[in-house]
PDB file of C-alpha atoms and ligand atoms in Angstrom:
ATOM      1  CA  UNK O   1     -30.441 -16.412 -29.498  1.00  0.00           C
ATOM      2  CA  UNK O   2     -28.100 -15.446 -26.714  1.00  0.00           C
ATOM      3  CA  UNK O   3     -27.838 -11.856 -25.659  1.00  0.00           C
ATOM      4  CA  UNK O   4     -25.110  -9.557 -26.913  1.00  0.00           C
ATOM      5  CA  UNK O   5     -22.730  -8.664 -24.094  1.00  0.00           C
ATOM      6  CA  UNK O   6     -21.790  -5.012 -23.630  1.00  0.00           C
ATOM      7  CA  UNK O   7     -18.670  -4.333 -21.585  1.00  0.00           C
ATOM      8  CA  UNK O   8     -15.769  -1.969 -21.015  1.00  0.00           C
ATOM      9  CA  UNK O   9     -12.088  -2.526 -20.307  1.00  0.00           C
ATOM     10  CA  UNK O  10     -10.300  -4.636 -17.699  1.00  0.00           C
ATOM     11  CA  UNK O  11      -9.791  -2.910 -14.325  1.00  0.00           C
ATOM     12  CA  UNK O  12     -13.114  -1.168 -14.827  1.00  0.00           C
ATOM     13  CA  UNK O  13     -13.427   2.512 -14.001  1.00  0.00           C
ATOM     14  CA  UNK O  14     -16.591   4.551 -13.634  1.00  0.00           C
ATOM     15  CA  UNK O  15     -16.846   5.405 -17.352  1.00  0.00           C
ATOM     16  CA  UNK O  16     -16.446   1.781 -18.360  1.00  0.00           C
ATOM     17  CA  UNK O  17     -19.173   0.537 -15.984  1.00  0.00           C
ATOM     18  CA  UNK O  18     -21.592   3.434 -16.519  1.00  0.00           C
ATOM     19  CA  UNK O  19     -21.165   3.347 -20.298  1.00  0.00           C
ATOM     20  CA  UNK O  20     -21.759  -0.395 -20.470  1.00  0.00           C
ATOM     21  CA  UNK O  21     -25.000   0.052 -18.510  1.00  0.00           C
ATOM     22  CA  UNK O  22     -26.065   3.082 -20.577  1.00  0.00           C
ATOM     23  CA  UNK O  23     -25.141   1.566 -23.962  1.00  0.00           C
ATOM     24  CA  UNK O  24     -26.930  -1.666 -23.128  1.00  0.00           C
ATOM     25  CA  UNK O  25     -30.069   0.248 -22.152  1.00  0.00           C
ATOM     26  CA  UNK O  26     -29.943   2.327 -25.347  1.00  0.00           C
ATOM     27  CA  UNK O  27     -29.399  -0.742 -27.517  1.00  0.00           C
ATOM     28  CA  UNK O  28     -32.276  -2.576 -25.858  1.00  0.00           C
ATOM     29  CA  UNK O  29     -34.574   0.426 -26.362  1.00  0.00           C
ATOM     30  CA  UNK O  30     -33.696   0.369 -30.058  1.00  0.00           C
ATOM     31  CA  UNK O  31     -34.543  -3.247 -30.743  1.00  0.00           C
ATOM     32  CA  UNK O  32     -31.502  -5.202 -29.555  1.00  0.00           C
ATOM     33  CA  UNK O  33     -31.143  -7.811 -26.833  1.00  0.00           C
ATOM     34  CA  UNK O  34     -28.076  -6.988 -24.739  1.00  0.00           C
ATOM     35  CA  UNK O  35     -26.695  -7.344 -21.228  1.00  0.00           C
ATOM     36  CA  UNK O  36     -24.195  -5.002 -19.584  1.00  0.00           C
ATOM     37  CA  UNK O  37     -21.348  -6.923 -17.923  1.00  0.00           C
ATOM     38  CA  UNK O  38     -17.922  -5.970 -16.564  1.00  0.00           C
ATOM     39  CA  UNK O  39     -14.424  -7.410 -16.514  1.00  0.00           C
ATOM     40  CA  UNK O  40     -14.081  -6.933 -12.788  1.00  0.00           C
ATOM     41  CA  UNK O  41     -15.764  -5.555  -9.696  1.00  0.00           C
ATOM     42  CA  UNK O  42     -16.290  -1.802  -9.329  1.00  0.00           C
ATOM     43  CA  UNK O  43     -13.592   0.312  -7.658  1.00  0.00           C
ATOM     44  CA  UNK O  44     -14.487   2.459  -4.631  1.00  0.00           C
ATOM     45  CA  UNK O  45     -15.321   5.491  -6.742  1.00  0.00           C
ATOM     46  CA  UNK O  46     -17.613   3.526  -9.059  1.00  0.00           C
ATOM     47  CA  UNK O  47     -19.236   1.762  -6.090  1.00  0.00           C
ATOM     48  CA  UNK O  48     -20.008   5.199  -4.611  1.00  0.00           C
ATOM     49  CA  UNK O  49     -21.843   6.126  -7.816  1.00  0.00           C
ATOM     50  CA  UNK O  50     -23.676   2.775  -8.028  1.00  0.00           C
ATOM     51  CA  UNK O  51     -24.807   3.099  -4.397  1.00  0.00           C
ATOM     52  CA  UNK O  52     -25.808   6.733  -4.864  1.00  0.00           C
ATOM     53  CA  UNK O  53     -27.987   5.843  -7.827  1.00  0.00           C
ATOM     54  CA  UNK O  54     -29.187   2.526  -6.396  1.00  0.00           C
ATOM     55  CA  UNK O  55     -27.873   0.416  -9.239  1.00  0.00           C
ATOM     56  CA  UNK O  56     -26.472  -3.109  -8.991  1.00  0.00           C
ATOM     57  CA  UNK O  57     -22.947  -3.720 -10.273  1.00  0.00           C
ATOM     58  CA  UNK O  58     -22.906  -5.594 -13.600  1.00  0.00           C
ATOM     59  CA  UNK O  59     -22.149  -9.322 -13.650  1.00  0.00           C
ATOM     60  CA  UNK O  60     -18.402 -10.019 -13.845  1.00  0.00           C
ATOM     61  CA  UNK O  61     -17.005 -11.987 -16.798  1.00  0.00           C
ATOM     62  CA  UNK O  62     -13.470 -12.786 -17.911  1.00  0.00           C
ATOM     63  CA  UNK O  63     -14.473 -14.206 -21.256  1.00  0.00           C
ATOM     64  CA  UNK O  64     -17.587 -13.684 -23.376  1.00  0.00           C
ATOM     65  CA  UNK O  65     -20.122 -16.492 -23.024  1.00  0.00           C
ATOM     66  CA  UNK O  66     -22.011 -15.301 -26.129  1.00  0.00           C
ATOM     67  CA  UNK O  67     -21.270 -15.008 -29.839  1.00  0.00           C
ATOM     68  CA  UNK O  68     -21.655 -11.252 -30.127  1.00  0.00           C
ATOM     69  CA  UNK O  69     -20.252  -8.383 -28.078  1.00  0.00           C
ATOM     70  CA  UNK O  70     -20.259  -4.593 -28.023  1.00  0.00           C
ATOM     71  CA  UNK O  71     -17.146  -2.869 -26.657  1.00  0.00           C
ATOM     72  CA  UNK O  72     -17.323   0.370 -24.742  1.00  0.00           C
ATOM     73  CA  UNK O  73     -14.447   2.548 -23.486  1.00  0.00           C
ATOM     74  CA  UNK O  74     -11.776   0.350 -25.121  1.00  0.00           C
ATOM     75  CA  UNK O  75     -10.968  -1.337 -28.400  1.00  0.00           C
ATOM     76  CA  UNK O  76      -7.558  -2.945 -27.814  1.00  0.00           C
ATOM     77  CA  UNK O  77      -7.510  -6.709 -27.401  1.00  0.00           C
ATOM     78  CA  UNK O  78      -5.072  -6.414 -24.479  1.00  0.00           C
ATOM     79  CA  UNK O  79      -7.747  -4.592 -22.505  1.00  0.00           C
ATOM     80  CA  UNK O  80     -10.616  -6.876 -23.515  1.00  0.00           C
ATOM     81  CA  UNK O  81     -11.985 -10.339 -22.753  1.00  0.00           C
ATOM     82  CA  UNK O  82      -9.708 -13.351 -23.178  1.00  0.00           C
ATOM     83  CA  UNK O  83     -11.695 -14.839 -26.065  1.00  0.00           C
ATOM     84  CA  UNK O  84     -12.256 -11.634 -28.045  1.00  0.00           C
ATOM     85  CA  UNK O  85     -10.798 -13.263 -31.161  1.00  0.00           C
ATOM     86  CA  UNK O  86     -13.483 -15.980 -31.025  1.00  0.00           C
ATOM     87  CA  UNK O  87     -16.539 -13.693 -30.867  1.00  0.00           C
ATOM     88  CA  UNK O  88     -18.030 -11.130 -33.237  1.00  0.00           C
ATOM     89  CA  UNK O  89     -17.741  -7.488 -32.236  1.00  0.00           C
ATOM     90  CA  UNK O  90     -20.950  -5.860 -33.483  1.00  0.00           C
ATOM     91  CA  UNK O  91     -20.302  -2.385 -32.136  1.00  0.00           C
ATOM     92  CA  UNK O  92     -17.811  -0.100 -30.391  1.00  0.00           C
ATOM     93  CA  UNK O  93     -18.356   3.132 -28.453  1.00  0.00           C
ATOM     94  CA  UNK O  94     -14.974   4.572 -27.564  1.00  0.00           C
ATOM     95  CA  UNK O  95     -12.828   7.624 -26.973  1.00  0.00           C
ATOM     96  CA  UNK O  96      -9.351   6.049 -27.078  1.00  0.00           C
ATOM     97  CA  UNK O  97      -6.880   5.619 -29.905  1.00  0.00           C
ATOM     98  CA  UNK O  98      -7.761   2.720 -32.171  1.00  0.00           C
ATOM     99  CA  UNK O  99      -5.868  -0.558 -32.315  1.00  0.00           C
ATOM    100  CA  UNK O 100      -8.689  -2.680 -33.645  1.00  0.00           C
ATOM    101  CA  UNK O 101      -8.940  -4.775 -36.768  1.00  0.00           C
ATOM    102  CA  UNK O 102     -12.310  -6.086 -37.799  1.00  0.00           C
ATOM    103  CA  UNK O 103     -13.235  -8.981 -40.001  1.00  0.00           C
ATOM    104  CA  UNK O 104     -16.923  -8.076 -40.260  1.00  0.00           C
ATOM    105  CA  UNK O 105     -18.661  -4.701 -40.739  1.00  0.00           C
ATOM    106  CA  UNK O 106     -19.691  -3.120 -37.439  1.00  0.00           C
ATOM    107  CA  UNK O 107     -21.053   0.021 -35.815  1.00  0.00           C
ATOM    108  CA  UNK O 108     -18.304   2.251 -34.490  1.00  0.00           C
ATOM    109  CA  UNK O 109     -18.997   5.478 -32.659  1.00  0.00           C
ATOM    110  CA  UNK O 110     -15.694   7.026 -31.684  1.00  0.00           C
ATOM    111  CA  UNK O 111     -15.138  10.615 -30.707  1.00  0.00           C
ATOM    112  CA  UNK O 112     -12.199  12.218 -28.901  1.00  0.00           C
ATOM    113  CA  UNK O 113     -14.463  13.497 -26.144  1.00  0.00           C
ATOM    114  CA  UNK O 114     -13.971  13.432 -22.377  1.00  0.00           C
ATOM    115  CA  UNK O 115     -15.849  10.211 -21.722  1.00  0.00           C
ATOM    116  CA  UNK O 116     -17.840   7.522 -23.491  1.00  0.00           C
ATOM    117  CA  UNK O 117     -20.792   8.643 -21.366  1.00  0.00           C
ATOM    118  CA  UNK O 118     -20.611  11.983 -23.193  1.00  0.00           C
ATOM    119  CA  UNK O 119     -20.757  10.190 -26.541  1.00  0.00           C
ATOM    120  CA  UNK O 120     -23.699   8.116 -25.337  1.00  0.00           C
ATOM    121  CA  UNK O 121     -25.560  11.184 -24.081  1.00  0.00           C
ATOM    122  CA  UNK O 122     -25.657  12.478 -27.652  1.00  0.00           C
ATOM    123  CA  UNK O 123     -26.491   8.978 -28.967  1.00  0.00           C
ATOM    124  CA  UNK O 124     -29.579   8.898 -26.713  1.00  0.00           C
ATOM    125  CA  UNK O 125     -30.601  12.324 -28.040  1.00  0.00           C
ATOM    126  CA  UNK O 126     -30.116  11.249 -31.618  1.00  0.00           C
ATOM    127  CA  UNK O 127     -32.161   8.094 -31.096  1.00  0.00           C
ATOM    128  CA  UNK O 128     -34.788  10.121 -29.229  1.00  0.00           C
ATOM    129  CA  UNK O 129     -34.602   7.769 -26.236  1.00  0.00           C
ATOM    130  CA  UNK O 130     -35.224   9.208 -22.773  1.00  0.00           C
ATOM    131  CA  UNK O 131     -32.444   8.565 -20.253  1.00  0.00           C
ATOM    132  CA  UNK O 132     -33.725   7.062 -16.962  1.00  0.00           C
ATOM    133  CA  UNK O 133     -32.616   9.165 -13.984  1.00  0.00           C
ATOM    134  CA  UNK O 134     -30.420   6.474 -12.393  1.00  0.00           C
ATOM    135  CA  UNK O 135     -28.566   5.892 -15.650  1.00  0.00           C
ATOM    136  CA  UNK O 136     -28.229   9.658 -16.122  1.00  0.00           C
ATOM    137  CA  UNK O 137     -26.635   9.812 -12.666  1.00  0.00           C
ATOM    138  CA  UNK O 138     -24.148   7.109 -13.566  1.00  0.00           C
ATOM    139  CA  UNK O 139     -23.351   8.812 -16.878  1.00  0.00           C
ATOM    140  CA  UNK O 140     -22.809  12.151 -15.085  1.00  0.00           C
ATOM    141  CA  UNK O 141     -20.488  10.311 -12.664  1.00  0.00           C
ATOM    142  CA  UNK O 142     -18.558   8.880 -15.622  1.00  0.00           C
ATOM    143  CA  UNK O 143     -18.010  12.326 -17.150  1.00  0.00           C
ATOM    144  CA  UNK O 144     -16.870  13.686 -13.761  1.00  0.00           C
ATOM    145  CA  UNK O 145     -14.529  10.723 -13.281  1.00  0.00           C
ATOM    146  CA  UNK O 146     -12.890  10.703 -16.711  1.00  0.00           C
ATOM    147  CA  UNK O 147     -12.509  14.509 -16.907  1.00  0.00           C
ATOM    148  CA  UNK O 148     -11.685  15.020 -13.209  1.00  0.00           C
ATOM    149  CA  UNK O 149     -14.648  17.372 -12.925  1.00  0.00           C
ATOM    150  CA  UNK O 150     -14.029  18.944 -16.365  1.00  0.00           C
ATOM    151  CA  UNK O 151     -10.453  19.910 -15.408  1.00  0.00           C
ATOM    152  CA  UNK O 152      -8.523  17.291 -17.379  1.00  0.00           C
ATOM    153  CA  UNK O 153      -7.137  18.384 -20.792  1.00  0.00           C
ATOM    154  CA  UNK O 154      -9.231  15.569 -22.268  1.00  0.00           C
ATOM    155  CA  UNK O 155     -12.305  17.712 -21.578  1.00  0.00           C
ATOM    156  CA  UNK O 156     -14.055  18.981 -24.710  1.00  0.00           C
ATOM    157  CA  UNK O 157     -16.834  21.487 -25.348  1.00  0.00           C
ATOM    158  CA  UNK O 158     -19.264  18.543 -25.515  1.00  0.00           C
ATOM    159  CA  UNK O 159     -18.688  17.326 -21.976  1.00  0.00           C
ATOM    160  CA  UNK O 160     -19.942  20.240 -19.916  1.00  0.00           C
ATOM    161  CA  UNK O 161     -23.382  20.567 -21.564  1.00  0.00           C
ATOM    162  CA  UNK O 162     -23.809  16.788 -21.343  1.00  0.00           C
ATOM    163  CA  UNK O 163     -22.856  16.777 -17.659  1.00  0.00           C
ATOM    164  CA  UNK O 164     -25.194  19.679 -16.888  1.00  0.00           C
ATOM    165  CA  UNK O 165     -28.123  18.030 -18.629  1.00  0.00           C
ATOM    166  CA  UNK O 166     -27.454  14.580 -17.118  1.00  0.00           C
ATOM    167  CA  UNK O 167     -27.111  16.074 -13.631  1.00  0.00           C
ATOM    168  CA  UNK O 168     -30.493  17.719 -14.125  1.00  0.00           C
ATOM    169  CA  UNK O 169     -32.138  14.456 -15.231  1.00  0.00           C
ATOM    170  CA  UNK O 170     -30.514  12.628 -12.283  1.00  0.00           C
ATOM    171  CA  UNK O 171     -31.637  15.243  -9.757  1.00  0.00           C
ATOM    172  CA  UNK O 172     -28.069  16.209  -8.784  1.00  0.00           C
ATOM    173  CA  UNK O 173     -28.461  19.750  -7.523  1.00  0.00           C
ATOM    174  CA  UNK O 174     -24.805  20.745  -7.433  1.00  0.00           C
ATOM    175  CA  UNK O 175     -22.637  18.577  -9.685  1.00  0.00           C
ATOM    176  CA  UNK O 176     -19.394  20.156  -8.406  1.00  0.00           C
ATOM    177  CA  UNK O 177     -20.262  19.135  -4.878  1.00  0.00           C
ATOM    178  CA  UNK O 178     -21.399  15.667  -5.912  1.00  0.00           C
ATOM    179  CA  UNK O 179     -18.350  15.328  -8.162  1.00  0.00           C
ATOM    180  CA  UNK O 180     -15.874  16.116  -5.403  1.00  0.00           C
ATOM    181  CA  UNK O 181     -17.532  13.564  -3.128  1.00  0.00           C
ATOM    182  CA  UNK O 182     -17.396  11.002  -5.956  1.00  0.00           C
ATOM    183  CA  UNK O 183     -13.703  11.632  -6.727  1.00  0.00           C
ATOM    184  CA  UNK O 184     -12.805  11.604  -3.040  1.00  0.00           C
ATOM    185  CA  UNK O 185     -14.536   8.255  -2.604  1.00  0.00           C
ATOM    186  CA  UNK O 186     -11.907   6.859  -4.949  1.00  0.00           C
ATOM    187  CA  UNK O 187      -8.983   8.289  -2.992  1.00  0.00           C
ATOM    188  CA  UNK O 188      -9.238   6.384   0.261  1.00  0.00           C
ATOM    189  CA  UNK O 189      -6.172   4.272  -0.312  1.00  0.00           C
ATOM    190  CA  UNK O 190      -5.378   3.301   3.273  1.00  0.00           C
ATOM    191  CA  UNK O 191      -7.282   0.034   3.130  1.00  0.00           C
ATOM    192  CA  UNK O 192      -5.841  -0.994  -0.246  1.00  0.00           C
ATOM    193  CA  UNK O 193      -2.758  -3.177  -0.616  1.00  0.00           C
ATOM    194  CA  UNK O 194       0.257  -1.993  -2.652  1.00  0.00           C
ATOM    195  CA  UNK O 195      -0.596  -4.512  -5.365  1.00  0.00           C
ATOM    196  CA  UNK O 196      -4.180  -3.330  -5.547  1.00  0.00           C
ATOM    197  CA  UNK O 197      -2.951   0.281  -5.762  1.00  0.00           C
ATOM    198  CA  UNK O 198      -0.736  -0.301  -8.791  1.00  0.00           C
ATOM    199  CA  UNK O 199      -3.208  -2.678 -10.479  1.00  0.00           C
ATOM    200  CA  UNK O 200      -6.490  -0.924  -9.729  1.00  0.00           C
ATOM    201  CA  UNK O 201      -6.364   1.319 -12.791  1.00  0.00           C
ATOM    202  CA  UNK O 202      -3.507  -0.130 -14.832  1.00  0.00           C
ATOM    203  CA  UNK O 203      -3.391  -0.646 -18.564  1.00  0.00           C
ATOM    204  CA  UNK O 204      -0.921  -2.467 -20.789  1.00  0.00           C
ATOM    205  CA  UNK O 205       0.492  -0.831 -23.878  1.00  0.00           C
ATOM    206  CA  UNK O 206       3.015  -1.737 -26.491  1.00  0.00           C
ATOM    207  CA  UNK O 207       5.136   1.349 -27.002  1.00  0.00           C
ATOM    208  CA  UNK O 208       8.100   1.296 -29.375  1.00  0.00           C
ATOM    209  CA  UNK O 209       8.589  -2.429 -28.857  1.00  0.00           C
ATOM    210  CA  UNK O 210       8.475  -2.090 -25.052  1.00  0.00           C
ATOM    211  CA  UNK O 211       5.805  -3.833 -22.974  1.00  0.00           C
ATOM    212  CA  UNK O 212       4.584  -0.926 -20.912  1.00  0.00           C
ATOM    213  CA  UNK O 213       2.356  -1.115 -17.888  1.00  0.00           C
ATOM    214  CA  UNK O 214       0.939   2.224 -16.825  1.00  0.00           C
ATOM    215  CA  UNK O 215      -1.003   2.420 -13.596  1.00  0.00           C
ATOM    216  CA  UNK O 216      -2.686   5.482 -12.163  1.00  0.00           C
ATOM    217  CA  UNK O 217      -4.187   6.364  -8.836  1.00  0.00           C
ATOM    218  CA  UNK O 218      -6.050   9.473  -7.720  1.00  0.00           C
ATOM    219  CA  UNK O 219      -5.290  11.043  -4.373  1.00  0.00           C
ATOM    220  CA  UNK O 220      -5.616  14.259  -2.434  1.00  0.00           C
ATOM    221  CA  UNK O 221      -2.056  13.847  -1.064  1.00  0.00           C
ATOM    222  CA  UNK O 222       0.738  12.544  -3.295  1.00  0.00           C
ATOM    223  CA  UNK O 223       3.257  12.383  -0.425  1.00  0.00           C
ATOM    224  CA  UNK O 224       0.872  10.170   1.489  1.00  0.00           C
ATOM    225  CA  UNK O 225       0.995   7.645  -1.364  1.00  0.00           C
ATOM    226  CA  UNK O 226       4.779   8.019  -1.745  1.00  0.00           C
ATOM    227  CA  UNK O 227       5.223   7.167   1.930  1.00  0.00           C
ATOM    228  CA  UNK O 228       4.486   3.618   0.721  1.00  0.00           C
ATOM    229  CA  UNK O 229       7.027   3.781  -2.131  1.00  0.00           C
ATOM    230  CA  UNK O 230       9.119   0.762  -1.123  1.00  0.00           C
ATOM    231  CA  UNK O 231       6.051  -1.474  -0.934  1.00  0.00           C
ATOM    232  CA  UNK O 232       4.725  -0.046  -4.182  1.00  0.00           C
ATOM    233  CA  UNK O 233       8.054  -0.704  -5.946  1.00  0.00           C
ATOM    234  CA  UNK O 234       8.172  -4.264  -4.655  1.00  0.00           C
ATOM    235  CA  UNK O 235       4.650  -4.830  -6.010  1.00  0.00           C
ATOM    236  CA  UNK O 236       5.606  -3.273  -9.372  1.00  0.00           C
ATOM    237  CA  UNK O 237       8.687  -5.491  -9.655  1.00  0.00           C
ATOM    238  CA  UNK O 238       6.751  -8.633  -8.817  1.00  0.00           C
ATOM    239  CA  UNK O 239       4.479  -8.110 -11.846  1.00  0.00           C
ATOM    240  CA  UNK O 240       7.429  -8.626 -14.193  1.00  0.00           C
ATOM    241  CA  UNK O 241       6.746  -5.937 -16.796  1.00  0.00           C
ATOM    242  CA  UNK O 242       9.610  -4.534 -18.838  1.00  0.00           C
ATOM    243  CA  UNK O 243       8.611  -0.975 -17.988  1.00  0.00           C
ATOM    244  CA  UNK O 244       6.206   0.067 -15.261  1.00  0.00           C
ATOM    245  CA  UNK O 245       5.087   3.629 -14.728  1.00  0.00           C
ATOM    246  CA  UNK O 246       2.837   4.285 -11.751  1.00  0.00           C
ATOM    247  CA  UNK O 247       1.232   7.721 -11.944  1.00  0.00           C
ATOM    248  CA  UNK O 248      -0.031   9.305  -8.730  1.00  0.00           C
ATOM    249  CA  UNK O 249      -2.428  12.134  -9.482  1.00  0.00           C
ATOM    250  CA  UNK O 250      -3.450  14.925  -7.119  1.00  0.00           C
ATOM    251  CA  UNK O 251      -7.071  15.549  -8.136  1.00  0.00           C
ATOM    252  CA  UNK O 252      -7.352  18.810  -6.183  1.00  0.00           C
ATOM    253  CA  UNK O 253      -4.286  20.532  -7.659  1.00  0.00           C
ATOM    254  CA  UNK O 254      -4.170  18.706 -11.025  1.00  0.00           C
ATOM    255  CA  UNK O 255      -0.551  17.523 -10.715  1.00  0.00           C
ATOM    256  CA  UNK O 256       1.104  14.123 -10.774  1.00  0.00           C
ATOM    257  CA  UNK O 257       4.252  12.321  -9.750  1.00  0.00           C
ATOM    258  CA  UNK O 258       5.168   8.950 -11.161  1.00  0.00           C
ATOM    259  CA  UNK O 259       7.242   6.031  -9.957  1.00  0.00           C
ATOM    260  CA  UNK O 260       9.175   4.426 -12.821  1.00  0.00           C
ATOM    261  CA  UNK O 261      10.831   1.011 -12.824  1.00  0.00           C
ATOM    262  CA  UNK O 262      12.488  -0.253 -15.986  1.00  0.00           C
ATOM    263  CA  UNK O 263      15.636  -0.012 -18.056  1.00  0.00           C
ATOM    264  CA  UNK O 264      14.782   3.098 -20.063  1.00  0.00           C
ATOM    265  CA  UNK O 265      15.268   5.806 -17.450  1.00  0.00           C
ATOM    266  CA  UNK O 266      16.937   8.258 -19.825  1.00  0.00           C
ATOM    267  CA  UNK O 267      14.234   7.898 -22.463  1.00  0.00           C
ATOM    268  CA  UNK O 268      11.588   8.393 -19.803  1.00  0.00           C
ATOM    269  CA  UNK O 269      13.350  11.539 -18.573  1.00  0.00           C
ATOM    270  CA  UNK O 270      13.486  13.062 -22.050  1.00  0.00           C
ATOM    271  CA  UNK O 271       9.883  12.064 -22.795  1.00  0.00           C
ATOM    272  CA  UNK O 272       8.670  14.150 -19.877  1.00  0.00           C
ATOM    273  CA  UNK O 273      11.496  16.688 -19.613  1.00  0.00           C
ATOM    274  CA  UNK O 274      11.917  15.771 -15.957  1.00  0.00           C
ATOM    275  CA  UNK O 275      14.709  14.085 -13.963  1.00  0.00           C
ATOM    276  CA  UNK O 276      14.135  10.891 -12.023  1.00  0.00           C
ATOM    277  CA  UNK O 277      14.991  11.219  -8.364  1.00  0.00           C
ATOM    278  CA  UNK O 278      14.808   8.027  -6.335  1.00  0.00           C
ATOM    279  CA  UNK O 279      12.740   6.500  -9.199  1.00  0.00           C
ATOM    280  CA  UNK O 280      10.244   9.340  -8.929  1.00  0.00           C
ATOM    281  CA  UNK O 281       9.392  11.694 -11.780  1.00  0.00           C
ATOM    282  CA  UNK O 282       7.751  15.060 -11.227  1.00  0.00           C
ATOM    283  CA  UNK O 283       4.879  15.609 -13.686  1.00  0.00           C
ATOM    284  CA  UNK O 284       3.453  19.089 -13.046  1.00  0.00           C
ATOM    285  CA  UNK O 285       0.088  19.674 -14.703  1.00  0.00           C
ATOM    286  CA  UNK O 286      -0.255  16.055 -15.790  1.00  0.00           C
ATOM    287  CA  UNK O 287      -3.565  14.340 -15.025  1.00  0.00           C
ATOM    288  CA  UNK O 288      -4.421  12.373 -18.158  1.00  0.00           C
ATOM    289  CA  UNK O 289      -2.708   9.083 -18.996  1.00  0.00           C
ATOM    290  CA  UNK O 290      -4.331   9.085 -22.418  1.00  0.00           C
ATOM    291  CA  UNK O 291      -3.377  12.618 -23.395  1.00  0.00           C
ATOM    292  CA  UNK O 292      -0.314  13.496 -21.319  1.00  0.00           C
ATOM    293  CA  UNK O 293       1.437  10.215 -20.522  1.00  0.00           C
ATOM    294  CA  UNK O 294       1.023   7.792 -23.441  1.00  0.00           C
ATOM    295  CA  UNK O 295       1.657  10.287 -26.325  1.00  0.00           C
ATOM    296  CA  UNK O 296       5.029  11.610 -25.026  1.00  0.00           C
ATOM    297  CA  UNK O 297       6.158   8.009 -24.456  1.00  0.00           C
ATOM    298  CA  UNK O 298       5.096   7.009 -27.967  1.00  0.00           C
ATOM    299  CA  UNK O 299       6.967   9.980 -29.373  1.00  0.00           C
ATOM    300  CA  UNK O 300      10.175   9.234 -27.464  1.00  0.00           C
ATOM    301  CA  UNK O 301      10.365   5.439 -27.855  1.00  0.00           C
TER     302      UNK O 301
HETATM  303 ZN1   ZN E   1     -12.026   3.914 -18.845  1.00  0.00          ZN
HETATM  304 ZN1   ZN E   2     -13.439   6.498 -20.598  1.00  0.00          ZN
END
C-alpha cells in the first residue's frame, strides 16, 4: 500500500514544513506509514532552520500521488493540493478556522494555539514518543516563526513551555537569540522579486463574497519595503484578484502597514479604523493575519 502523505499549506512557512516532518515522524512511530511532503520549496527563514538542524527539505508535490493524506497547518481546499477532492483525508492537525467537510470519519486535532508544532509537542508527550533533537529544533523554529518569538497575539500559555522544552531537546542554548537570527533570515528581501514578495506568504480567502488575497512579509524596516511600492502594486495588479491586501510586518516593533488594491477601500478603512493614504493602511500593533487581519475583514464585509 502506498504511503500516506503528510503536508501543510501552499506557500509553505516554517510551521507547515516542520509540522509535516514532525507529524509524519510521530505517525510512523505509532504504526503508520507516512511521508512528509510540501507544496513548495522552503522560504529563506525555513531554509535557515533546515540548515541549522541538518534536515533535508521535504519532496515537493502539487497533487497527492497517494490515496490517503494527512493535512497539517491548513484545512481549506484553496490552500491544499489540487486533487484533494479525489483523496481520503485521514487526519488533520491544525490551528486555523475550519472550512472542511468530510465524507469519512477522521482524526482531527485542532487547537487555537500559536503553532501546529505546539499541538504536536503535546501529541508526542501523550503518545509517549521521544522527539529526536533535529525535529525538536524544527518544531521550536515553527513556534518562534508563527508566534514571532511569543509576541504575536496568537501566542497561548501552551506555546512558551513547549518552546522551552523543545529548545532544550534541540540543544538551543538561548532561544531568543536563535529566534531572532531565524526571523531575520526571513527578512532579507533585497534579492527577492516584487512578485515573490507578495506571493511568498499569501493565502486566498473568500470573505463576504469577495475573493481576497492576503499576503504578508516580515521585515525589520517597513519603509525599506515600501520604497518598492510601485513594483509591488504592479505585481499585485497582475495577479488579477478582486481584493489584494499585502501586509508588511515589522517583527522588531510588532507593527504593520498594508498595501491595499481593490474596489472596497471604504470597507477596508472601517474594518481597520485607519485611513488609506496612497493605497497604504497603517496597522499599529498588528502582526497576525489570522487573528488581526482576517477577523475584522470578515466582520466588515
Ligand atoms: Zn502556516
Ligand atoms: Zn501555523
